[in-house]
Amino acid sequence: MHELLYDAFGIPPFVPPTNDTVGSSSKYGPDEKTKKFFSLLKEAERELYPGCSKFSTLSFIVRLLHIKTLSGWTDKSFTMLLELLKEAFPEGDTLPKSFYATRVLLKDLVSITTSDSNNLPLWLCMKQPYMFLTLLIHGPHGLGDKIDTYLRLVVDELKLLWEIGVDTYDAESNQMFWIHALFQWTTNDFPALAMLSGWSIKGALACPPCNVQTRHRYLRNRQKMCYMGHRRWLSMDHRFQKNAASFDGTVEYDSFPT
């Protein structure tokens, strides 16, 4: 649960400052956003009821809300469940009394997103510990090019980070400092590439690296497009280049598209 909070607020774990880590800046201590984070962190550490070591108040609420979302519970049924749990739990529990009270408790967590930028090597950037959720789009189907409507919010924040910057808390030195961030690249699957770049992944020119040199053949019986010419990326002396029988009946002499 702590990792969730640190990720949501873009704040590293707190390390008390020392004489060696305090710089010359006079802007010591966290700002209001960071104070809200540490307040919520205390909530995460509070036990669900006296003697409960498996769940904190916050971790239990998050689990309940997850089940509510997956199961389609109404707000009223969620409140009824909370009331029943409070009757069943030992005296002194810290569970909210209603769905509304739960929303108030979690408001700061879900309304403040990270403005942190992680400079990670390629072999780490797609590992789960280094991922954070920047955008959640509700619905069972992909948006296609309509995703631009949702990405507008992300683009505005990226422009702010690059052109103006934001005030950021350094937990190690207990100081605020001004930070700028640079958006370098995205890592996508093929359908996401089409949505983000606008390049069509269907039809005669579906291969972005090949562009107009895409080799394609329409399979009438299957009613689908087939893409050929993969051997062009092999070395010219590779044994597959002249192996016509194992491929489409042709010998390959061309080099890869540039």
Coordinates of N, CA and C in Angstrom, one line a residue, residues 54-171:
K54 N -3.2 -7.8 9.3 CA -3.2 -8.1 7.9 C -3.7 -7.0 7.0
F55 N -4.6 -6.1 7.5 CA -5.1 -5.0 6.8 C -4.9 -3.7 7.5
S56 N -4.6 -2.6 6.8 CA -4.7 -1.3 7.4 C -6.1 -0.8 6.9
T57 N -6.5 0.4 7.4 CA -7.8 1.0 7.0 C -7.8 1.2 5.5
L58 N -6.7 1.8 5.0 CA -6.7 2.2 3.5 C -6.6 1.0 2.6
S59 N -5.7 0.0 3.0 CA -5.6 -1.2 2.1 C -6.9 -2.0 2.1
F60 N -7.6 -2.0 3.2 CA -8.9 -2.7 3.2 C -10.0 -2.0 2.3
I61 N -10.0 -0.7 2.4 CA -10.9 0.1 1.6 C -10.6 -0.1 0.1
V62 N -9.4 0.0 -0.2 CA -9.0 -0.2 -1.6 C -9.4 -1.6 -2.2
R63 N -9.3 -2.6 -1.4 CA -9.7 -3.9 -1.8 C -11.2 -4.0 -2.0
L64 N -11.9 -3.4 -1.1 CA -13.4 -3.4 -1.2 C -13.9 -2.6 -2.4
L65 N -13.2 -1.5 -2.7 CA -13.6 -0.7 -3.9 C -13.3 -1.4 -5.2
H66 N -12.2 -2.2 -5.1 CA -11.8 -3.0 -6.3 C -12.9 -4.1 -6.6
I67 N -13.4 -4.7 -5.5 CA -14.5 -5.7 -5.7 C -15.8 -5.0 -6.1
K68 N -16.0 -3.9 -5.6 CA -17.2 -3.1 -6.0 C -17.2 -2.8 -7.5
T69 N -16.1 -2.4 -8.0 CA -16.0 -2.1 -9.4 C -16.1 -3.3 -10.3
L70 N -15.5 -4.4 -9.9 CA -15.5 -5.6 -10.7 C -16.9 -6.3 -10.7
S71 N -17.6 -6.1 -9.5 CA -18.9 -6.8 -9.4 C -20.1 -5.9 -9.7
G72 N -19.9 -4.6 -9.9 CA -21.0 -3.7 -10.2 C -21.9 -3.3 -9.1
W73 N -21.3 -3.3 -7.9 CA -22.1 -2.9 -6.7 C -22.6 -1.5 -6.8
T74 N -23.8 -1.2 -6.3 CA -24.2 0.2 -6.2 C -23.6 0.8 -5.0
D75 N -23.7 2.2 -5.0 CA -23.2 2.9 -3.8 C -23.9 2.5 -2.6
K76 N -25.2 2.3 -2.7 CA -26.1 2.0 -1.6 C -25.7 0.6 -1.0
S77 N -25.5 -0.4 -1.9 CA -25.1 -1.7 -1.4 C -23.7 -1.7 -0.7
F78 N -22.8 -0.8 -1.2 CA -21.5 -0.7 -0.6 C -21.6 -0.1 0.8
T79 N -22.5 0.9 1.0 CA -22.7 1.4 2.3 C -23.3 0.4 3.2
M80 N -24.2 -0.4 2.7 CA -24.8 -1.5 3.5 C -23.8 -2.5 4.0
L81 N -22.9 -2.8 3.1 CA -21.8 -3.8 3.5 C -20.9 -3.2 4.6
L82 N -20.6 -1.9 4.4 CA -19.8 -1.2 5.4 C -20.4 -1.2 6.8
E83 N -21.7 -1.0 6.8 CA -22.5 -1.0 8.1 C -22.5 -2.4 8.7
L84 N -22.6 -3.5 7.9 CA -22.5 -4.8 8.4 C -21.2 -5.2 8.9
L85 N -20.1 -4.8 8.2 CA -18.8 -5.0 8.7 C -18.5 -4.3 10.0
K86 N -18.9 -3.1 10.1 CA -18.7 -2.4 11.3 C -19.4 -3.1 12.5
E87 N -20.5 -3.7 12.3 CA -21.2 -4.5 13.3 C -20.4 -5.7 13.7
A88 N -19.7 -6.3 12.7 CA -19.0 -7.6 12.9 C -17.6 -7.3 13.5
F89 N -17.0 -6.2 13.2 CA -15.6 -5.9 13.6 C -15.6 -5.6 15.1
P90 N -14.5 -5.9 15.8 CA -14.4 -5.5 17.2 C -14.5 -4.0 17.4
E91 N -14.8 -3.6 18.6 CA -15.0 -2.2 18.9 C -13.6 -1.5 18.7
G92 N -13.8 -0.3 18.1 CA -12.6 0.5 17.9 C -12.1 0.5 16.4
D93 N -13.0 -0.1 15.5 CA -12.6 -0.2 14.1 C -12.5 1.2 13.5
T94 N -11.8 1.3 12.4 CA -11.6 2.6 11.7 C -12.2 2.6 10.4
L95 N -13.1 1.7 10.1 CA -13.8 1.6 8.8 C -14.7 2.8 8.6
P96 N -14.8 3.4 7.4 CA -15.8 4.5 7.2 C -17.2 4.0 7.3
K97 N -18.1 4.9 7.6 CA -19.5 4.4 7.8 C -20.3 4.3 6.6
S98 N -19.8 4.9 5.5 CA -20.6 5.0 4.2 C -19.7 5.1 3.0
F99 N -20.3 4.9 1.8 CA -19.5 5.1 0.6 C -19.1 6.5 0.5
Y100 N -19.9 7.5 0.9 CA -19.5 8.9 0.8 C -18.3 9.1 1.7
A101 N -18.3 8.6 2.9 CA -17.2 8.8 3.8 C -15.9 8.2 3.2
T102 N -16.1 7.0 2.5 CA -14.9 6.4 1.8 C -14.4 7.3 0.8
R103 N -15.2 7.9 0.0 CA -14.8 8.8 -1.1 C -14.0 10.0 -0.5
V104 N -14.5 10.5 0.6 CA -13.8 11.6 1.2 C -12.4 11.2 1.7
L105 N -12.3 10.0 2.2 CA -11.0 9.5 2.7 C -10.0 9.4 1.6
L106 N -10.5 8.9 0.4 CA -9.6 8.6 -0.7 C -9.5 9.8 -1.7
K107 N -10.2 10.9 -1.4 CA -10.2 12.0 -2.4 C -8.8 12.5 -2.8
D108 N -7.9 12.6 -1.8 CA -6.6 13.2 -2.1 C -5.8 12.1 -2.9
L109 N -6.0 10.9 -2.6 CA -5.2 9.8 -3.3 C -5.5 9.8 -4.8
V110 N -6.8 9.9 -5.1 CA -7.2 9.7 -6.5 C -7.2 11.0 -7.3
S111 N -7.1 12.2 -6.6 CA -7.2 13.4 -7.3 C -5.8 14.0 -7.7
I112 N -4.8 13.5 -7.1 CA -3.4 14.0 -7.3 C -2.6 12.9 -8.0
T113 N -2.2 13.2 -9.2 CA -1.4 12.2 -10.0 C 0.0 12.6 -10.0
T114 N 0.9 11.7 -10.3 CA 2.3 11.9 -10.3 C 2.8 12.7 -11.4
S115 N 3.7 13.6 -11.1 CA 4.4 14.4 -12.1 C 5.9 14.0 -12.1
D116 N 6.1 12.8 -11.6 CA 7.5 12.3 -11.6 C 7.9 11.8 -12.9
S117 N 9.2 11.9 -13.2 CA 9.8 11.3 -14.5 C 10.9 10.4 -14.1
N118 N 10.7 9.1 -14.6 CA 11.7 8.1 -14.3 C 12.6 7.9 -15.4
N119 N 13.9 8.2 -15.2 CA 15.0 7.9 -16.2 C 15.5 6.5 -16.0
L120 N 14.9 5.6 -16.7 CA 15.3 4.2 -16.5 C 15.8 3.6 -17.8
P121 N 16.7 2.6 -17.7 CA 17.1 1.9 -18.9 C 16.0 1.1 -19.5
L122 N 16.1 0.8 -20.8 CA 15.0 0.1 -21.5 C 14.6 -1.2 -20.8
W123 N 15.6 -1.9 -20.3 CA 15.3 -3.2 -19.7 C 14.6 -3.1 -18.3
L124 N 14.4 -1.9 -17.8 CA 13.7 -1.8 -16.6 C 12.4 -1.0 -16.7
C125 N 12.2 -0.2 -17.8 CA 11.1 0.7 -17.9 C 9.8 0.0 -18.0
M126 N 9.8 -1.3 -18.4 CA 8.5 -2.0 -18.6 C 8.3 -3.0 -17.5
K127 N 9.2 -3.0 -16.4 CA 9.0 -3.9 -15.3 C 7.9 -3.3 -14.3
Q128 N 7.1 -4.1 -13.7 CA 6.0 -3.7 -12.9 C 6.4 -2.7 -11.8
P129 N 7.5 -2.9 -11.1 CA 7.8 -2.0 -10.0 C 8.0 -0.6 -10.5
Y130 N 8.3 -0.4 -11.8 CA 8.6 1.0 -12.3 C 7.5 1.6 -13.1
M131 N 6.3 1.0 -13.1 CA 5.2 1.5 -13.8 C 4.3 2.3 -12.9
F132 N 3.6 3.3 -13.5 CA 2.6 4.0 -12.7 C 1.5 4.3 -13.7
L133 N 0.3 4.4 -13.2 CA -0.9 4.6 -14.0 C -1.1 6.1 -14.2
T134 N -1.1 6.6 -15.5 CA -1.3 8.0 -15.8 C -2.7 8.3 -16.4
L135 N -3.3 7.3 -16.9 CA -4.6 7.5 -17.5 C -5.5 6.2 -17.5
L136 N -6.7 6.3 -17.0 CA -7.6 5.2 -17.0 C -8.8 5.5 -17.8
I137 N -9.1 4.8 -18.9 CA -10.2 5.0 -19.7 C -11.3 3.9 -19.5
H138 N -12.5 4.3 -19.2 CA -13.5 3.3 -18.9 C -14.1 2.8 -20.2
G139 N -14.4 1.5 -20.2 CA -15.2 1.0 -21.4 C -14.6 -0.3 -21.9
P140 N -15.4 -1.2 -22.6 CA -14.9 -2.5 -23.0 C -14.2 -2.5 -24.3
H141 N -14.2 -1.4 -25.1 CA -13.6 -1.3 -26.4 C -12.5 -0.3 -26.5
G142 N -11.6 -0.5 -27.5 CA -10.6 0.5 -27.7 C -11.2 1.7 -28.4
L143 N -10.5 2.9 -28.2 CA -11.0 4.2 -28.6 C -10.6 4.5 -30.1
G144 N -9.6 3.8 -30.6 CA -9.1 4.2 -31.9 C -8.5 5.6 -31.8
D145 N -8.7 6.4 -32.9 CA -8.2 7.8 -32.9 C -8.9 8.7 -32.0
K146 N -10.0 8.3 -31.3 CA -10.6 9.1 -30.4 C -9.9 9.2 -29.0
I147 N -8.8 8.4 -28.9 CA -8.0 8.5 -27.7 C -7.3 9.9 -27.6
D148 N -7.2 10.6 -28.6 CA -6.7 12.0 -28.6 C -7.4 12.8 -27.5
T149 N -8.7 12.6 -27.4 CA -9.5 13.4 -26.5 C -9.0 13.2 -25.1
Y150 N -8.7 12.0 -24.7 CA -8.2 11.6 -23.4 C -6.8 12.0 -23.2
L151 N -6.0 11.9 -24.2 CA -4.5 12.2 -24.1 C -4.3 13.7 -24.0
R152 N -5.3 14.5 -24.4 CA -5.1 15.9 -24.3 C -4.7 16.4 -22.9
L153 N -5.3 15.7 -21.9 CA -5.0 16.0 -20.5 C -3.6 15.7 -20.2
V154 N -3.1 14.6 -20.7 CA -1.7 14.2 -20.4 C -0.8 15.1 -21.2
V155 N -1.1 15.5 -22.4 CA -0.3 16.4 -23.2 C -0.1 17.7 -22.5
D156 N -1.2 18.2 -21.9 CA -1.2 19.5 -21.2 C -0.2 19.5 -20.0
E157 N -0.3 18.3 -19.3 CA 0.6 18.2 -18.2 C 2.1 18.1 -18.6
L158 N 2.3 17.4 -19.7 CA 3.7 17.2 -20.2 C 4.2 18.6 -20.7
K159 N 3.4 19.4 -21.3 CA 3.8 20.7 -21.7 C 4.1 21.6 -20.5
L160 N 3.3 21.5 -19.5 CA 3.6 22.2 -18.2 C 4.9 21.8 -17.6
L161 N 5.2 20.5 -17.6 CA 6.5 20.0 -17.0 C 7.7 20.5 -17.8
W162 N 7.5 20.6 -19.2 CA 8.7 20.9 -20.0 C 8.9 22.5 -20.1
E163 N 7.8 23.2 -20.2 CA 7.9 24.6 -20.5 C 8.0 25.5 -19.2
I164 N 7.3 25.0 -18.2 CA 7.3 25.8 -16.9 C 7.9 25.1 -15.8
G165 N 7.6 23.8 -15.6 CA 8.1 23.0 -14.5 C 7.2 23.0 -13.3
V166 N 7.5 22.2 -12.3 CA 6.6 22.2 -11.1 C 7.5 22.1 -9.9
D167 N 6.9 22.6 -8.8 CA 7.6 22.6 -7.5 C 7.5 21.2 -7.0
T168 N 8.7 20.6 -6.6 CA 8.8 19.2 -6.2 C 9.5 19.0 -4.9
Y169 N 9.0 18.1 -4.2 CA 9.6 17.8 -2.8 C 10.7 16.8 -2.9
D170 N 11.9 17.1 -2.3 CA 13.0 16.2 -2.2 C 13.0 15.6 -0.8
A171 N 12.6 14.4 -0.6 CA 12.4 13.8 0.7 C 13.8 13.7 1.4

